[in-house]
PDB file of C-alpha atoms in Angstrom:
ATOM      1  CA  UNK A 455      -1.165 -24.039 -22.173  1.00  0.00           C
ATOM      2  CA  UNK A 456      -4.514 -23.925 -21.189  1.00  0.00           C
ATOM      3  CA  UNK A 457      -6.701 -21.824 -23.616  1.00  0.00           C
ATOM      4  CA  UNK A 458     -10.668 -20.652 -23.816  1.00  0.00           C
ATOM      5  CA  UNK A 459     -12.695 -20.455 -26.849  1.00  0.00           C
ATOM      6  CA  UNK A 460     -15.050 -18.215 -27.406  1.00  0.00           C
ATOM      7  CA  UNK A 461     -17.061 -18.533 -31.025  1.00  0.00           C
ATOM      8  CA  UNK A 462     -20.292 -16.031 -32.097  1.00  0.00           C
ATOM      9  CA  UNK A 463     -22.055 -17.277 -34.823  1.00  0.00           C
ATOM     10  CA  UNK A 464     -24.647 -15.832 -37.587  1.00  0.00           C
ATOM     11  CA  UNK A 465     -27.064 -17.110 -39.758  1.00  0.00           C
ATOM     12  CA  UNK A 466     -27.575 -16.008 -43.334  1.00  0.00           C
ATOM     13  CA  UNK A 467     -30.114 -14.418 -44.549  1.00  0.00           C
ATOM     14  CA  UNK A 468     -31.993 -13.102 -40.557  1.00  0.00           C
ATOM     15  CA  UNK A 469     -28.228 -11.840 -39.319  1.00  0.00           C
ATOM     16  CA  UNK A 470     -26.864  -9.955 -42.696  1.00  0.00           C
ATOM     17  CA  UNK A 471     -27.297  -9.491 -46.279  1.00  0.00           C
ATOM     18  CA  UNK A 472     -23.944  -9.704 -46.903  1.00  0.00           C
ATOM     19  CA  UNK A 473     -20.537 -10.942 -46.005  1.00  0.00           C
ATOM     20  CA  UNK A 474     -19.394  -8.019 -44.077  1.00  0.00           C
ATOM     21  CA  UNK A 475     -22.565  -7.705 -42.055  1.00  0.00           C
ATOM     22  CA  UNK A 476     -22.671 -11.219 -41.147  1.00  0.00           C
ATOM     23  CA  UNK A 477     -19.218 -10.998 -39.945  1.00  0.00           C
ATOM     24  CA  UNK A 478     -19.785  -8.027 -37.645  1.00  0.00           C
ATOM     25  CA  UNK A 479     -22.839  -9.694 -36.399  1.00  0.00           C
ATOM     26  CA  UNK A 480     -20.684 -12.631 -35.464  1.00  0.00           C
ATOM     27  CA  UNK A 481     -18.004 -10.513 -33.923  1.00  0.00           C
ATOM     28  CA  UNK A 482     -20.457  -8.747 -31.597  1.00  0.00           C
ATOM     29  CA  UNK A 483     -22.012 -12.381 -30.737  1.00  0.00           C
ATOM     30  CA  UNK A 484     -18.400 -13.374 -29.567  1.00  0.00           C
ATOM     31  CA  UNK A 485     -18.013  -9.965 -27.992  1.00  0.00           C
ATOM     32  CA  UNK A 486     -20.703 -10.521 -25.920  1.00  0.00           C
ATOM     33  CA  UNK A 487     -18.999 -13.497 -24.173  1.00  0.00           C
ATOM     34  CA  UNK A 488     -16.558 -11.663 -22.243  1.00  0.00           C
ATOM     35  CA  UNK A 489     -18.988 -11.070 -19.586  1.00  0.00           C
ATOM     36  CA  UNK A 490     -21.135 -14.463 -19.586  1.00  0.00           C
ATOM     37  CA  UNK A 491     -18.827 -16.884 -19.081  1.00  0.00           C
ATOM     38  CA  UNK A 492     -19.640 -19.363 -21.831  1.00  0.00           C
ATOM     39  CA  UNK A 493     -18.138 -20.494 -25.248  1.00  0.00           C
ATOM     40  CA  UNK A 494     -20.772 -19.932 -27.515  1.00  0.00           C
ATOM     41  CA  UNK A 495     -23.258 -17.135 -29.003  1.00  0.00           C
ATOM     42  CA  UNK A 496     -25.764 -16.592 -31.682  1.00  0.00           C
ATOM     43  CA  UNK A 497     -26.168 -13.471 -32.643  1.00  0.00           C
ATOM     44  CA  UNK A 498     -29.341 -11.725 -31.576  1.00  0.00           C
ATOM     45  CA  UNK A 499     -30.840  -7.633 -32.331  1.00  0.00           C
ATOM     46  CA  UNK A 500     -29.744  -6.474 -28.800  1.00  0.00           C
ATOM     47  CA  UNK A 501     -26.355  -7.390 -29.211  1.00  0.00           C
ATOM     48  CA  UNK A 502     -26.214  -4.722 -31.600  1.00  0.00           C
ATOM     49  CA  UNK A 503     -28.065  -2.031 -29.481  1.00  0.00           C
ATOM     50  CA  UNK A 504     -25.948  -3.164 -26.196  1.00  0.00           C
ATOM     51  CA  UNK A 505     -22.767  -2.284 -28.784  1.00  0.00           C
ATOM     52  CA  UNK A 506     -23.593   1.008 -29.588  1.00  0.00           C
ATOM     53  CA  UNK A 507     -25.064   1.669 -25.999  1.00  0.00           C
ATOM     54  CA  UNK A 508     -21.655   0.309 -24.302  1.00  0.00           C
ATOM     55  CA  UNK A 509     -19.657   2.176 -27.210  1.00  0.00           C
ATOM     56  CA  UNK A 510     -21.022   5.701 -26.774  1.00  0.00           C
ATOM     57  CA  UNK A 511     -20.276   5.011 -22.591  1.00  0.00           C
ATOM     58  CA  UNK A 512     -16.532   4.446 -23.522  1.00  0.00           C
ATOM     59  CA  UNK A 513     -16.371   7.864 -25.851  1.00  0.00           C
ATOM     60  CA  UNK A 514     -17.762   8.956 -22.591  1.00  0.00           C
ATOM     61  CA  UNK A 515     -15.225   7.549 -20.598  1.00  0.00           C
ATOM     62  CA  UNK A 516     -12.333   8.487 -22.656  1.00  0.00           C
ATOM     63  CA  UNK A 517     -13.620  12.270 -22.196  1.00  0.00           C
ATOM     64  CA  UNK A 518     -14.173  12.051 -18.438  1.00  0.00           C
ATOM     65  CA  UNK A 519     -10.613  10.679 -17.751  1.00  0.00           C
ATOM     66  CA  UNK A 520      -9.202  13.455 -20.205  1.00  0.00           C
ATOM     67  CA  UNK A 521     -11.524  16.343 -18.714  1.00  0.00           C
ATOM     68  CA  UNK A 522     -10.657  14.807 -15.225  1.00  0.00           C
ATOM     69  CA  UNK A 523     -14.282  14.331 -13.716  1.00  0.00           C
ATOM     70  CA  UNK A 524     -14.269  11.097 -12.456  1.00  0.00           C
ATOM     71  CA  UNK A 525     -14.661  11.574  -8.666  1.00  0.00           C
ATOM     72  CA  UNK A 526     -13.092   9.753  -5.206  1.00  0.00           C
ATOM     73  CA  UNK A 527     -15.256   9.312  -2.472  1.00  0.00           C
ATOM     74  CA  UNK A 528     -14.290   8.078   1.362  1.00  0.00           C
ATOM     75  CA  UNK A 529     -15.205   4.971   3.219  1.00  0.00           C
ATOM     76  CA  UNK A 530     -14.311   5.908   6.685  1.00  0.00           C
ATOM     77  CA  UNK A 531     -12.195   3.175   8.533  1.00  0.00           C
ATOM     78  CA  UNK A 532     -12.881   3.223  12.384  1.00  0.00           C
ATOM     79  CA  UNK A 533     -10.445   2.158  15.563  1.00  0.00           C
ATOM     80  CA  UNK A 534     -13.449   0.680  17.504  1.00  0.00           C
ATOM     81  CA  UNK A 535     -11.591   0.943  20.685  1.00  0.00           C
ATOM     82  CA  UNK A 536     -10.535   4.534  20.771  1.00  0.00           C
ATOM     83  CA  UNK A 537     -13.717   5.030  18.510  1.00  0.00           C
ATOM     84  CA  UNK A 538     -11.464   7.041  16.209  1.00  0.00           C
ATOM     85  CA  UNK A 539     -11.395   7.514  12.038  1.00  0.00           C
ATOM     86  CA  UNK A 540      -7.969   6.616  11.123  1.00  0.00           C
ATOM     87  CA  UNK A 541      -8.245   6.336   7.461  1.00  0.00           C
ATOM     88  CA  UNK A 542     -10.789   6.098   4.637  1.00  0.00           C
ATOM     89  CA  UNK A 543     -10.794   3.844   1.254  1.00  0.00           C
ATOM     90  CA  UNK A 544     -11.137   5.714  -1.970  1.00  0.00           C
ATOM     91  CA  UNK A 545     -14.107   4.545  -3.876  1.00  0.00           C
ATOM     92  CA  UNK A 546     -14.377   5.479  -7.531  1.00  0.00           C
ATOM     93  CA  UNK A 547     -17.675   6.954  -8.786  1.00  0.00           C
ATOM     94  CA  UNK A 548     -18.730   8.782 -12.307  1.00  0.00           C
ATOM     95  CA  UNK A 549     -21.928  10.398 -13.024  1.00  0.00           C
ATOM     96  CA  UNK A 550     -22.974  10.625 -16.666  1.00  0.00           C
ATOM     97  CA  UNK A 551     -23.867  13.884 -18.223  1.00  0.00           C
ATOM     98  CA  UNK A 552     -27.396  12.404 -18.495  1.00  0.00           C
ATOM     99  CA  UNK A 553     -27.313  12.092 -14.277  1.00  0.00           C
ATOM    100  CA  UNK A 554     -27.014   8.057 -14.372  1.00  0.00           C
ATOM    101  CA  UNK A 555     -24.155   6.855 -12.645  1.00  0.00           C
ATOM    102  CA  UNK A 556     -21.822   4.334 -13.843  1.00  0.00           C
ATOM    103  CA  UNK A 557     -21.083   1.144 -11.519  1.00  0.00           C
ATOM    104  CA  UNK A 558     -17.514   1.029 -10.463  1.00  0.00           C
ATOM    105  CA  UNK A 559     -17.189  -2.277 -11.725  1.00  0.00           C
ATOM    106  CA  UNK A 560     -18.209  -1.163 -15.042  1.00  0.00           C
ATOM    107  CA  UNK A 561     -16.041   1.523 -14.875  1.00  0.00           C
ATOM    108  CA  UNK A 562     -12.567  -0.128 -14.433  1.00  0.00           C
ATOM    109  CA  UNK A 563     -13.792  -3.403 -16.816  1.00  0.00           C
ATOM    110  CA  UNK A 564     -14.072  -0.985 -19.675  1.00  0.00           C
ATOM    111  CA  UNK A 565     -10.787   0.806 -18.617  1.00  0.00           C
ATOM    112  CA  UNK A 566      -9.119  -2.650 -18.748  1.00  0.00           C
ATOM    113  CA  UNK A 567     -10.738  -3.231 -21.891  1.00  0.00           C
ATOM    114  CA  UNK A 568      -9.916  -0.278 -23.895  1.00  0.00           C
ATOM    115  CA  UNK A 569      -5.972  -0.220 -22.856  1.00  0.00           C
ATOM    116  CA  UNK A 570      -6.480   3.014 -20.300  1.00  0.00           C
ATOM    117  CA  UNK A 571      -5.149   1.436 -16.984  1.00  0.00           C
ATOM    118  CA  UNK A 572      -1.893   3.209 -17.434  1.00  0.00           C
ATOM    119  CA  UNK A 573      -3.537   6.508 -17.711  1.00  0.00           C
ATOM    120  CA  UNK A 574      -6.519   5.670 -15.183  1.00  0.00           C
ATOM    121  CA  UNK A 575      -3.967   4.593 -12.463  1.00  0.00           C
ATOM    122  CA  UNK A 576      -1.681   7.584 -12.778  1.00  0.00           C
ATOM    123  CA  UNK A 577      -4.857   9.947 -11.871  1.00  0.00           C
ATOM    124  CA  UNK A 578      -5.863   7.283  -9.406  1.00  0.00           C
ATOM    125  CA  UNK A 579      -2.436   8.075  -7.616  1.00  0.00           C
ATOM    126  CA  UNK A 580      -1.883  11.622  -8.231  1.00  0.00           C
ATOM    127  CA  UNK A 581      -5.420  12.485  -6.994  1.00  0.00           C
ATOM    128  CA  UNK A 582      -5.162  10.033  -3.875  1.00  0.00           C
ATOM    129  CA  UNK A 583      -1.985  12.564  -3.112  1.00  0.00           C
ATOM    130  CA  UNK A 584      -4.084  15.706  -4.246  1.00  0.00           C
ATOM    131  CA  UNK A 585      -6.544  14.653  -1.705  1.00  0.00           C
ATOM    132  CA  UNK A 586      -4.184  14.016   1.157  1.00  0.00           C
ATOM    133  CA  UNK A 587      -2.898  16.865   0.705  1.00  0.00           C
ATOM    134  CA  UNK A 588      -6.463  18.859   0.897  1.00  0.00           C
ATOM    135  CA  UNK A 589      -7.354  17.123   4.244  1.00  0.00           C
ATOM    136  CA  UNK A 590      -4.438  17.509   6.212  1.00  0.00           C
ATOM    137  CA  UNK A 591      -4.940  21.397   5.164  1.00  0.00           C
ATOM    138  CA  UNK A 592      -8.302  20.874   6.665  1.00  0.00           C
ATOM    139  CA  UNK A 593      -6.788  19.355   9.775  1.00  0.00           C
ATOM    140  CA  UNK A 594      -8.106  15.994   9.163  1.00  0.00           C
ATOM    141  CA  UNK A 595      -4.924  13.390   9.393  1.00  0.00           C
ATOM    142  CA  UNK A 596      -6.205   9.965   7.957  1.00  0.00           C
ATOM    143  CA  UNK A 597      -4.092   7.353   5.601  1.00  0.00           C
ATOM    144  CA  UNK A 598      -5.875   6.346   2.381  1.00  0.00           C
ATOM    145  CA  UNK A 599      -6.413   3.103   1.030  1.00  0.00           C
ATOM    146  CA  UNK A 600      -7.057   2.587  -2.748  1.00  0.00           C
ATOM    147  CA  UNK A 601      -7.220  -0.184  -5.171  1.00  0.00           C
ATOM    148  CA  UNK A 602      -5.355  -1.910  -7.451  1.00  0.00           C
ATOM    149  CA  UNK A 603      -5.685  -4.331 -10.121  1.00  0.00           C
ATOM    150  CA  UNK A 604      -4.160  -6.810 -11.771  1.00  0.00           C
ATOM    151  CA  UNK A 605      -1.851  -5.087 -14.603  1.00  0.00           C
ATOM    152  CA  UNK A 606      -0.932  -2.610 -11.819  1.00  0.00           C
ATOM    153  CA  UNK A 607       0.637  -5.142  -9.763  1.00  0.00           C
ATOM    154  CA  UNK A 608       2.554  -6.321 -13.212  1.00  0.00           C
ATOM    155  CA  UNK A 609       3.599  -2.967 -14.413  1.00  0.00           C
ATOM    156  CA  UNK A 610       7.420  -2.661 -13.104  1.00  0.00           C
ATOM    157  CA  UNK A 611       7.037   1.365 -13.500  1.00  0.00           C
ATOM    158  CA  UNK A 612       4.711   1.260 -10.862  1.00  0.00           C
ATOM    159  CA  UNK A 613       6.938   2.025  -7.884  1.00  0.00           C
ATOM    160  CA  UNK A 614       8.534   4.514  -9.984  1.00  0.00           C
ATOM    161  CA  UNK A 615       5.364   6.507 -10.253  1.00  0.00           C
ATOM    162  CA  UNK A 616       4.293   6.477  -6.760  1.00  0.00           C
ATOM    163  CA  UNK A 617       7.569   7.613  -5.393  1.00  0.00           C
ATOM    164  CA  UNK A 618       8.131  10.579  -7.762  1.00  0.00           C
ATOM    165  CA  UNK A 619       4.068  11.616  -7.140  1.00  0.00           C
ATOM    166  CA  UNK A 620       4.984  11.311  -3.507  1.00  0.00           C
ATOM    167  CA  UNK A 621       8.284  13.417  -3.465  1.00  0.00           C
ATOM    168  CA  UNK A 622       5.949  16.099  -5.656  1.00  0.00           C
ATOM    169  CA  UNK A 623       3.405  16.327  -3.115  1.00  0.00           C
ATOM    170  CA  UNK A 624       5.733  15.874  -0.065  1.00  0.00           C
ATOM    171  CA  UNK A 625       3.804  13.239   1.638  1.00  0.00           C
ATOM    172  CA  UNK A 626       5.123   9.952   3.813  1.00  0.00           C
ATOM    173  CA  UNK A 627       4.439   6.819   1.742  1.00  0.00           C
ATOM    174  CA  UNK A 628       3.345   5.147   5.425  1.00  0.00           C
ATOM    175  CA  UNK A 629       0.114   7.544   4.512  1.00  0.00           C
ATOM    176  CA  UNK A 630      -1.134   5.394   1.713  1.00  0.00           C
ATOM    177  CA  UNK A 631      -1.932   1.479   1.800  1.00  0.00           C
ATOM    178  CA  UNK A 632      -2.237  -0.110  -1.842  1.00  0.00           C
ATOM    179  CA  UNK A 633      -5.508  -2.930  -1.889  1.00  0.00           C
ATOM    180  CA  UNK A 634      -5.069  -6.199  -4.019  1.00  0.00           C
ATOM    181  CA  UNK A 635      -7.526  -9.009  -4.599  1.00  0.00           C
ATOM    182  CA  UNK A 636      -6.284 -12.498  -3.727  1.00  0.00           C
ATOM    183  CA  UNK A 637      -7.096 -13.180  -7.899  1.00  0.00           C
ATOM    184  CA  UNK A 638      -4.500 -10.199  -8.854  1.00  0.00           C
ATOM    185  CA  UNK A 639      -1.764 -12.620  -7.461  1.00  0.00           C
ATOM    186  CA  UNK A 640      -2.352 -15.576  -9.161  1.00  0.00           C
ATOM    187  CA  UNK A 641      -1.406 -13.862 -12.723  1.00  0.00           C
ATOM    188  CA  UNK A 642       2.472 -13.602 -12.017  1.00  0.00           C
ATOM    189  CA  UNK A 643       3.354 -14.497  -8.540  1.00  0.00           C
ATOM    190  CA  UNK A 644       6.809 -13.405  -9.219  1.00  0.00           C
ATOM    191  CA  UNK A 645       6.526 -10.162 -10.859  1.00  0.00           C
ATOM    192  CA  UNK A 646       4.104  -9.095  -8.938  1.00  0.00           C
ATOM    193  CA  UNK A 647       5.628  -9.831  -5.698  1.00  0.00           C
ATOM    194  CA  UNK A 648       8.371  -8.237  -6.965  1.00  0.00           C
ATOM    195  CA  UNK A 649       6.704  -4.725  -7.221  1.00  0.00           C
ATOM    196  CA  UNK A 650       4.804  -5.185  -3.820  1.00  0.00           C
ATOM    197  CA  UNK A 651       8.488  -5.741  -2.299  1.00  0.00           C
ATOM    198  CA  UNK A 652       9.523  -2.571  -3.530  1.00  0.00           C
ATOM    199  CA  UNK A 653       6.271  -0.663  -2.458  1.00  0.00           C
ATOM    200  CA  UNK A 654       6.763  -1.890   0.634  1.00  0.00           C
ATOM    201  CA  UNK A 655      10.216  -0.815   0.953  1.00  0.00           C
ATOM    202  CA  UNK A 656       9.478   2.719  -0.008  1.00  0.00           C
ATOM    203  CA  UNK A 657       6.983   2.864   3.066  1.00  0.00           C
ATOM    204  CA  UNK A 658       3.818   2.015   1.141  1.00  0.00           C
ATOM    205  CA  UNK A 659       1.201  -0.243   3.244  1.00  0.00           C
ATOM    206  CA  UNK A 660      -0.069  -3.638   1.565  1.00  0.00           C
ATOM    207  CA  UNK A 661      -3.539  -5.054   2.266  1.00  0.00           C
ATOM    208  CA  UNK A 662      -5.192  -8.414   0.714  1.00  0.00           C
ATOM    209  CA  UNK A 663      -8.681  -7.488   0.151  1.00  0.00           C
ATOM    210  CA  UNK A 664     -12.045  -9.161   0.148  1.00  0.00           C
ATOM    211  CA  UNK A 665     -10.086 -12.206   1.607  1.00  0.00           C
ATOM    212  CA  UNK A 666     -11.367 -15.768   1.846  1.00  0.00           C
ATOM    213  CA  UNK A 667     -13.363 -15.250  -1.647  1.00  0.00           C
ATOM    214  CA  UNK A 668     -10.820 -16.316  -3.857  1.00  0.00           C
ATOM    215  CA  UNK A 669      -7.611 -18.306  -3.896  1.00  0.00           C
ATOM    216  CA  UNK A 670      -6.920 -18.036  -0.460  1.00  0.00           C
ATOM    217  CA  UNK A 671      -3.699 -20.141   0.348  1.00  0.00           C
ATOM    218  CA  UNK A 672      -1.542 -20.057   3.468  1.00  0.00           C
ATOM    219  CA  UNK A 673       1.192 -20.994   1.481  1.00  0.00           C
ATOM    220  CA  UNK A 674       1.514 -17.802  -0.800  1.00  0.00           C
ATOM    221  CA  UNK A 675      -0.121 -15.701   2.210  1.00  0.00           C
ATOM    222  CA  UNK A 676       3.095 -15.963   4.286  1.00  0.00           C
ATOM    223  CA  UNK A 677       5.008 -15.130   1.302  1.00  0.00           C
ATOM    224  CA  UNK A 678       3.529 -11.930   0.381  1.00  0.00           C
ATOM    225  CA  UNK A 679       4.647  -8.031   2.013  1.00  0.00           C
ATOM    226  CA  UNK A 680       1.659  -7.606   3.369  1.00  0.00           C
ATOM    227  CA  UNK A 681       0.505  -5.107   6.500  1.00  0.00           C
ATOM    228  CA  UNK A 682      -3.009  -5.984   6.386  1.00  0.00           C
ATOM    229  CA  UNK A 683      -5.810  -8.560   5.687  1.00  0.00           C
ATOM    230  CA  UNK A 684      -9.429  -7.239   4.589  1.00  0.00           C
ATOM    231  CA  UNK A 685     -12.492  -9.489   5.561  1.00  0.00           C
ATOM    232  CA  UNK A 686     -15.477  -9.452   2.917  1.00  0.00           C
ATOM    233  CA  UNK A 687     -18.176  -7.779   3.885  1.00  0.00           C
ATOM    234  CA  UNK A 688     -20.140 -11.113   2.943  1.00  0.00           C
ATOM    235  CA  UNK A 689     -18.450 -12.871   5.755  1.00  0.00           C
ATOM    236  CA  UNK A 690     -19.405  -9.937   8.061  1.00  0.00           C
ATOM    237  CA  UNK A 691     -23.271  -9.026   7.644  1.00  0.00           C
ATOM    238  CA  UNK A 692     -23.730 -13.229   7.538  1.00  0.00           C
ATOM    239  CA  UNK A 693     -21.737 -13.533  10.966  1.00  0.00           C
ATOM    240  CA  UNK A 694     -25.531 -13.791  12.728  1.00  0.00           C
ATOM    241  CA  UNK A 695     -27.582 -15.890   9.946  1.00  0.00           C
ATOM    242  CA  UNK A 696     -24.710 -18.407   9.588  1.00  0.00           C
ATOM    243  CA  UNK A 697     -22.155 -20.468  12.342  1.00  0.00           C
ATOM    244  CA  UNK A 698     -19.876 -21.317   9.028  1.00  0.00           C
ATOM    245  CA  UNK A 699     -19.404 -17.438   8.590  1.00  0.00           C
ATOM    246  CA  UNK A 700     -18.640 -16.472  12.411  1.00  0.00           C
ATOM    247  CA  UNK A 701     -16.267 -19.296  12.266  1.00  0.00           C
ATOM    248  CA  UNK A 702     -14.555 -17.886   8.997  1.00  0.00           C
ATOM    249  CA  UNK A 703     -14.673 -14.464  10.500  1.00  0.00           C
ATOM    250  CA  UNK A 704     -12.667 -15.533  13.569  1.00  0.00           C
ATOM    251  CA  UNK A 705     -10.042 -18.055  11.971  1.00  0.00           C
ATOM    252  CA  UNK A 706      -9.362 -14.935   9.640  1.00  0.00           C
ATOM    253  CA  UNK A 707      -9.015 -13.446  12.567  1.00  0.00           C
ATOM    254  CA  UNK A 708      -6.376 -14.997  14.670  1.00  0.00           C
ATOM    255  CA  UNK A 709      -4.865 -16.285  11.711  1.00  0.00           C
ATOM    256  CA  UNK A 710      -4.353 -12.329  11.445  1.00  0.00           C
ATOM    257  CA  UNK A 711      -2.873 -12.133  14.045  1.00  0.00           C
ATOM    258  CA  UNK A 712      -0.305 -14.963  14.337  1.00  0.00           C
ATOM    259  CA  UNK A 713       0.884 -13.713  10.946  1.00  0.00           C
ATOM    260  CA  UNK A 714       1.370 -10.321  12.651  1.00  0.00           C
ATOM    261  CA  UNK A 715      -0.803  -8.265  10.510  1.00  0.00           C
ATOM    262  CA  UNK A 716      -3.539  -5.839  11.383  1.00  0.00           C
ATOM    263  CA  UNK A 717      -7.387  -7.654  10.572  1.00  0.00           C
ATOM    264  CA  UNK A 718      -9.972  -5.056   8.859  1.00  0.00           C
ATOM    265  CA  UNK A 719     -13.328  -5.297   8.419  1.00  0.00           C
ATOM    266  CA  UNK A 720     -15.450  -4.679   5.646  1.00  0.00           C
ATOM    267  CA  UNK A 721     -19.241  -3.926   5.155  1.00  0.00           C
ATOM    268  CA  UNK A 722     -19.905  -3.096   8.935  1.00  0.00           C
ATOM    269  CA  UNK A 723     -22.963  -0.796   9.400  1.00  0.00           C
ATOM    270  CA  UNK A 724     -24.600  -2.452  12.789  1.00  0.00           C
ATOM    271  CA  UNK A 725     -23.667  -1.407  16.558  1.00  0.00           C
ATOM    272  CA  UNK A 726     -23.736  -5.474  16.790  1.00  0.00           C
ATOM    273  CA  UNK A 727     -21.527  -6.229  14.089  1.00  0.00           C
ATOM    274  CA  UNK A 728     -18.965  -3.722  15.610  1.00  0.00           C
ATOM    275  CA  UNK A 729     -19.011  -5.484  18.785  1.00  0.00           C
ATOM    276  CA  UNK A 730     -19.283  -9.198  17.737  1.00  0.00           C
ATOM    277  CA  UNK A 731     -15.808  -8.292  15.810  1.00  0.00           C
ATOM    278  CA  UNK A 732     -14.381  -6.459  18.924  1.00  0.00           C
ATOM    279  CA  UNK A 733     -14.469  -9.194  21.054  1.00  0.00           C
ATOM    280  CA  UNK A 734     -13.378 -11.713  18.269  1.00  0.00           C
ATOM    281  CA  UNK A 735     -10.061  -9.341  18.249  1.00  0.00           C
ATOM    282  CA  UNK A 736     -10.683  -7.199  15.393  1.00  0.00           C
ATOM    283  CA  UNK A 737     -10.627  -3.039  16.160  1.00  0.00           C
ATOM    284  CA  UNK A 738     -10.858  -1.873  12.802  1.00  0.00           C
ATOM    285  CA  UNK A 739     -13.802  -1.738  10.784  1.00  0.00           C
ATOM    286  CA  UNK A 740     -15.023  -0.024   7.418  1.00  0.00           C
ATOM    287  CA  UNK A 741     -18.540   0.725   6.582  1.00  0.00           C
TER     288      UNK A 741
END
């Protein structure tokens, strides 16, 4: 078993006066290590004030998921040869009462952190539905794609959910497709293939995002349900500045392809981007 330490430290008498405050001073030193990467803190004043700043945005938190007013917006995904919107990826945002708004990032770390996934990705689901639902009154037919992470994939129940929210709202499971980071499968192959194999057999779509920036392997790629491959955007806008990306691009490409799944671009925004990936082979693009 491979295991990480992580040890804050404080000095007596510039860090506390006592016992108890040198031991929350060395708590919020080791605290602060979750995010850096590295075994060892002393603490320091604006630990303290990054505490209370980062507690009061999870109080925060905790009332926007309860009062429902986190928000979805859409990332239209294009057909570049029929020039057509086919679907759009749900991107989470949350604006603060004071008008700052909260990276995404930030968002679901502190989720993770504070035991709310189960809670954050039953509204994730149930408003993904909500919103189908509202476009296709507004004549727009488009599948969703939204994200999931890491205890999602692990959480057995997770089929479960999505097929009673989509037998509530009356919607075809082929409508949806279900994102996952090449890291998410490295935490239990097994289990987690598991639930993908029974989201897929329900009708769900599968797509391995932002790939070629993690773990990619061939030999766990062939293995997995998947309908779709995502290319990071950091492989797309460096297509022009660098040979090494174009040739990443277009191996992810036909490698796509021979696998007999559907290639989708991320981060496009340029007329010449569009067109360098159309005649590599890949017709769908986000951006």
């Amino acid at each position: 078993i491979s295991l990480d330490v992580a040890i804050g430290a404080a000095m007596f008498p510039e860090h506390g006066s006592n016992a108890e405050e040198l031991i929350q001073a060395a708590r919020l030193a080791r605290a602060s290590l979750q995010s850096a990467n590295e075994p060892f803190a002393m603490y320091d004043q604006r630990m303290q004030e990054d505490w209370q700043s980062r507690h009061q945005l999870s109080e925060e938190l905790r009332e926007a998921l309860r009062k429902d007013v986190l928000t979805l917006h859409l990332q239209p995904q294009v057909d570049v040869e029929s020039d057509r919107c086919f679907g759009a990826e749900l991107l989470l945002r949350w604006q603060r009462a004071n008008g700052d708004w909260v990276a995404p990032p930030v968002i679901v770390e502190m989720i993770e952190e504070y035991g709310w996934r189960a809670q954050f990705t039953e509204w994730l689901i149930r408003s993904a539905l909500r919103l189908s639902t509202e476009l296709d009154a507004a004549g727009v037919d488009i599948r969703l794609s939204l994200n999931l992470t890491a205890g999602d994939l692990l959480d057995t129940d997770l089929p479960e959910l999505v097929a009673q929210c989509l037998e509530t709202w009356r919607l075809p499971a082929e409508r949806f497709t279900f994102e996952l980071t090449e890291s998410v499968m490295m935490v239990d192959r097994e289990r987690g293939l598991s639930v993908m194999s029974r989201l897929r057999a329900m009708g769900v779509k599968l797509a391995l995002d932002d790939f070629g920036t993690g773990y990619s392997s061939l030999s766990y790629l062939v293995t997995l349900p998947l309908n779709e491959i995502k290319i990071d955007r950091s492989f797309v806008v460096g297509m022009f500045s660098s040979p090494e990306n174009l040739r990443i691009v277009r191996t992810i490409i036909d490698l796509t392809h021979d696998l007999g799944m559907v290639s989708l671009a991320e981060g496009v925004e340029e007329v010449v981007q569009r067109d360098q990936l159309l005649a590599l082979g890949c017709t769908r693009v986000q951006g």
